[in-house]
CSV table of C-alpha atoms in Angstrom, one decimal:
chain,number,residue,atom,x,y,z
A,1,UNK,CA,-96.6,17.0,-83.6
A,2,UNK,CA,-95.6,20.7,-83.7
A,3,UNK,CA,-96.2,20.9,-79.7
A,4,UNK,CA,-92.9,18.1,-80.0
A,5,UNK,CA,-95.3,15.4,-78.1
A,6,UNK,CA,-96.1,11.9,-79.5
A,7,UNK,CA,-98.3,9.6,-78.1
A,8,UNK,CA,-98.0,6.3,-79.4
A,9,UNK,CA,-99.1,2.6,-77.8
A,10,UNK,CA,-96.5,0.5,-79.8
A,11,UNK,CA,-93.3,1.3,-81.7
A,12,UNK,CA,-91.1,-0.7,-83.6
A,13,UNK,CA,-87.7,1.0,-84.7
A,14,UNK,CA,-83.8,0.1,-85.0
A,15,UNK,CA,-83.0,3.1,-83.4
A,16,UNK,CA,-84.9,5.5,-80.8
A,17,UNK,CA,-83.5,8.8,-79.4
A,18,UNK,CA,-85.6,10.8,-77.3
A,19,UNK,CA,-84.0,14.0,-76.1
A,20,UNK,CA,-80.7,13.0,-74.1
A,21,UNK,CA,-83.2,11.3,-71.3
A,22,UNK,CA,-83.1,7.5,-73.8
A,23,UNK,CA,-81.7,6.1,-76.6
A,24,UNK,CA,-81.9,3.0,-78.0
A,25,UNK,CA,-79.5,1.4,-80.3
A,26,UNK,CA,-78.3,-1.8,-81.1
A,27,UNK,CA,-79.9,-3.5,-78.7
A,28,UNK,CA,-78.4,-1.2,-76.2
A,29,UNK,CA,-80.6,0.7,-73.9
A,30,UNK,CA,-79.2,4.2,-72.2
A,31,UNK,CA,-80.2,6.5,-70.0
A,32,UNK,CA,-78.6,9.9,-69.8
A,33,UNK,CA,-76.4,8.9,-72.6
A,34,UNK,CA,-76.9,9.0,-76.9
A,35,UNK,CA,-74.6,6.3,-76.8
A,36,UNK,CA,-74.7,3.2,-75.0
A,37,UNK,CA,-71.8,1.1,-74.3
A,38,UNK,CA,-73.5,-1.8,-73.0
A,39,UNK,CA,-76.9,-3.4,-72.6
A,40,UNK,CA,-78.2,-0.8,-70.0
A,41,UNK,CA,-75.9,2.5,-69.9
A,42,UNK,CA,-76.7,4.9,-67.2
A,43,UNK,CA,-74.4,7.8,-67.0
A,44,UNK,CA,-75.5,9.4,-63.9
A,45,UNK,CA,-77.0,8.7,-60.3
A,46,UNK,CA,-79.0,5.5,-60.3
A,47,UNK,CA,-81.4,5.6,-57.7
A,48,UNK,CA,-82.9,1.9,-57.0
A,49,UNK,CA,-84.7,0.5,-53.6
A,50,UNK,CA,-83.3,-3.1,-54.3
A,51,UNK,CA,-81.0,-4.8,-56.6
A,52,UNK,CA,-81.3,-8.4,-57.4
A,53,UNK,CA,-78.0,-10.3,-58.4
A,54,UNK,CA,-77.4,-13.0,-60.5
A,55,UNK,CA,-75.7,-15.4,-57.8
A,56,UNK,CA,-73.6,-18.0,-60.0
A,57,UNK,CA,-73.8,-21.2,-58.3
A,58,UNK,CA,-73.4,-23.9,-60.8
A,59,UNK,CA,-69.2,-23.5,-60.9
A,60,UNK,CA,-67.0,-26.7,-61.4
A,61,UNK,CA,-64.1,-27.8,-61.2
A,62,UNK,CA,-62.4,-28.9,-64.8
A,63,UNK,CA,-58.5,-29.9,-66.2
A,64,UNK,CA,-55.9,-31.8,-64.5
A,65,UNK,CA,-52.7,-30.4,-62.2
A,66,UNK,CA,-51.8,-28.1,-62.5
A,67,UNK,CA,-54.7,-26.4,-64.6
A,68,UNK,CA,-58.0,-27.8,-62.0
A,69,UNK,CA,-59.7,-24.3,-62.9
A,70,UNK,CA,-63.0,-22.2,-62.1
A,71,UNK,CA,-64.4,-20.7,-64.8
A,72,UNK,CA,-65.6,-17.1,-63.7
A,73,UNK,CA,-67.8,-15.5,-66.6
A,74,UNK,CA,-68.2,-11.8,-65.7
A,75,UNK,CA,-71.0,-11.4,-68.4
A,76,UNK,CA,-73.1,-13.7,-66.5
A,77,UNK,CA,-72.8,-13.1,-63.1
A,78,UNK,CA,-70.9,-11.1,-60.4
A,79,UNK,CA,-71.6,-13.2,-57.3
A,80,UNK,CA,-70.1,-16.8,-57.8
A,81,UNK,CA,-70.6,-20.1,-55.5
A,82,UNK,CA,-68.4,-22.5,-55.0
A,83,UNK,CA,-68.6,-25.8,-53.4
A,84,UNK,CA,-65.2,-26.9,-53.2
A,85,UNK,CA,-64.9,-31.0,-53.6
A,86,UNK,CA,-61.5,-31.0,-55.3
A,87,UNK,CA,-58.1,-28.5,-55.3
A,88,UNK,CA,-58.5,-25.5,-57.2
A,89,UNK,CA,-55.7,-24.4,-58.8
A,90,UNK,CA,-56.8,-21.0,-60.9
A,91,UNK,CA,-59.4,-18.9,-61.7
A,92,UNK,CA,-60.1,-18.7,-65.3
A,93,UNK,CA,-61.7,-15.0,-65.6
A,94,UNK,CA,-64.0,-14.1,-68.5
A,95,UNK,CA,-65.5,-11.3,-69.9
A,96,UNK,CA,-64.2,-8.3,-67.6
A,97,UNK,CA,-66.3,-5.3,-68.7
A,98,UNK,CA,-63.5,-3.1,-70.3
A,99,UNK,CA,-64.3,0.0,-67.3
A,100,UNK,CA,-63.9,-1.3,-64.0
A,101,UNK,CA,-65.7,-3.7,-61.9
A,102,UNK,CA,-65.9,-5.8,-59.0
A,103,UNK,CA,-67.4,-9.6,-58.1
A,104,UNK,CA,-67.7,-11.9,-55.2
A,105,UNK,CA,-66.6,-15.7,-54.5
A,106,UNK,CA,-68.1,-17.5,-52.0
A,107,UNK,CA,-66.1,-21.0,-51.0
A,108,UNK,CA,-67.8,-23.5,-49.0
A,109,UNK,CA,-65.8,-26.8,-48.7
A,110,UNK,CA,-67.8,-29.9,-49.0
A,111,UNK,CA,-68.7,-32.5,-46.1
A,112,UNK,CA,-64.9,-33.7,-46.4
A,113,UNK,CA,-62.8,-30.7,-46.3
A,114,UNK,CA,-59.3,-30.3,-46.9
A,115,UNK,CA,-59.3,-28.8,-50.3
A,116,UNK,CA,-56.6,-26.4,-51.1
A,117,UNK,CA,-57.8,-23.2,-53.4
A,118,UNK,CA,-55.4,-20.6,-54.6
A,119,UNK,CA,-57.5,-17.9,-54.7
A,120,UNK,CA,-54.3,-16.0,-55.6
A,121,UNK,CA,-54.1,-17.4,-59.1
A,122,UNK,CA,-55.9,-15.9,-62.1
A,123,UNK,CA,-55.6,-16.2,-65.8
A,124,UNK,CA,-57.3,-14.6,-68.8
A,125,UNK,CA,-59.5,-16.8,-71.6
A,126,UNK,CA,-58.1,-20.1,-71.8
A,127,UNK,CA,-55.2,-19.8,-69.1
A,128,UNK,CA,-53.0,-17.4,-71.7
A,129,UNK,CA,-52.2,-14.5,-69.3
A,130,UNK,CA,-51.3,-14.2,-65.5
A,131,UNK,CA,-53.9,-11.9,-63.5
A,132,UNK,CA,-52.1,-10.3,-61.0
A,133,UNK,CA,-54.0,-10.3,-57.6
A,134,UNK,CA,-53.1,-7.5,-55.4
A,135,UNK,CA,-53.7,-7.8,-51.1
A,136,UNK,CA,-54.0,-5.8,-48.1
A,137,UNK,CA,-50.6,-5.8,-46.6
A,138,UNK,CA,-49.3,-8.2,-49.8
A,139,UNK,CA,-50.7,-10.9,-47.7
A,140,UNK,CA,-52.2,-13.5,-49.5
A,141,UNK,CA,-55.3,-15.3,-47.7
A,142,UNK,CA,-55.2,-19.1,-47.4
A,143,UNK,CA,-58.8,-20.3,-47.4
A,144,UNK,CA,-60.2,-22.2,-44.9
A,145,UNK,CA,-60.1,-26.3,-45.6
A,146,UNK,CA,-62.4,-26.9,-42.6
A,147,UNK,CA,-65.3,-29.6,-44.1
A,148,UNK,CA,-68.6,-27.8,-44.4
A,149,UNK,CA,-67.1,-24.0,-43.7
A,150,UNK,CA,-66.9,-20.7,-45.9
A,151,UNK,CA,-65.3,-18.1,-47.1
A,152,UNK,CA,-66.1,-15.0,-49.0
A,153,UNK,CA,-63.8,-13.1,-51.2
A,154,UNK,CA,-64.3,-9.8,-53.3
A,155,UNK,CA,-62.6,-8.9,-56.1
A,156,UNK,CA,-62.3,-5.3,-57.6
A,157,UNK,CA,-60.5,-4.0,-61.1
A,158,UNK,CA,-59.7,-1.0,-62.9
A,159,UNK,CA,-59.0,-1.6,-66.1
A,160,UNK,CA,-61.0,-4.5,-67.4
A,161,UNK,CA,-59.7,-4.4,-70.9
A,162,UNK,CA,-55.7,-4.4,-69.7
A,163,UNK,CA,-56.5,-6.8,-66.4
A,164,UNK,CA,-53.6,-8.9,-67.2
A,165,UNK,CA,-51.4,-5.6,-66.7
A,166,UNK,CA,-53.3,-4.0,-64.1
A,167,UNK,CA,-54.5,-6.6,-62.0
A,168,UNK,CA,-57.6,-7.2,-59.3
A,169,UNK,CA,-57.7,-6.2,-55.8
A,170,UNK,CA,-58.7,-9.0,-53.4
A,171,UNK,CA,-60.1,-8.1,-49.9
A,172,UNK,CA,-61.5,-11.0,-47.5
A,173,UNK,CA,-65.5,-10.6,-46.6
A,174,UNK,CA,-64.8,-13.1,-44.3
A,175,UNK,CA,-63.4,-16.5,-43.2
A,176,UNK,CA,-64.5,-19.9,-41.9
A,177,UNK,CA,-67.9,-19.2,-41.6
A,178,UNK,CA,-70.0,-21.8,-40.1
């Protein structure tokens, strides 16, 4: 109206802009932004009481030496379990959001034990392209091969869309949990 208020119940559009506060486009929601990058955008502070993540526990173990890999799919989770019944040889990482970003592995061995995992080795879509994995002191963790113990790693990036070039940096949440 000519006071620039609209009330409605229901809309149905391809694209909604209202001020720079929403947009909407392309099935893309932000907030604070006319042009979303992703499925929600915020440019700004987000201010949130809780956050609820998607906790990937359904991982396995596929391929033959020396390709047993974990696939890690960053547009489905952040926060990966593993229960480890089998060696792991690499990480087969998916979908890095082209900004930065960081995710969590949790490795708990199974009632047997013993299984190596390199949690040093990473590779782009279909094993193409090395990862490199950058530590704390260039000391790389050996995870714990105690039956029925975890570990918890944390991963964080830079560069998603050149993470072949500019690697992940790996710090240990902790070891041989119990």
């Amino acid at each position: 109206n000519s006071g620039g208020q609209i009330t409605a119940g229901i809309v149905t559009t391809t694209n909604l802009v209202i001020g720079t506060a929403l947009t909407t486009s392309s099935n893309k929601v932000g907030l604070g932004t006319g042009t979303p990058r992703t499925l929600l955008d915020v440019q700004g502070v987000l201010r949130t009481t809780a956050i609820a993540e998607n906790v990937d526990s359904g991982l396995a173990v596929t391929g033959s030496a020396p390709n047993r890999k974990v696939i890690l799919d960053l547009a489905q989770s952040s926060v990966f379990e593993l229960d480890v019944d089998t060696i792991v040889d690499v990480f087969e990482l998916r979908n890095p959001p082209t900004d930065g970003g960081t995710f969590t592995l949790k490795i708990t061995q199974n009632s047997t034990g013993g299984f190596a995992v390199d949690v040093d080795s990473f590779k782009d879509l279909n094993l193409t392209t090395p990862i490199p994995v950058y530590w704390p002191g260039g000391v790389v963790p050996t995870v714990t091969t105690t039956a029925n113990r975890t570990d918890i790693y944390s991963f964080k990036f830079f560069n998603g869309s050149a993470i072949t070039t500019a690697g992940l940096y790996g710090v240990v949440g902790g070891q041989n949990f119990s």
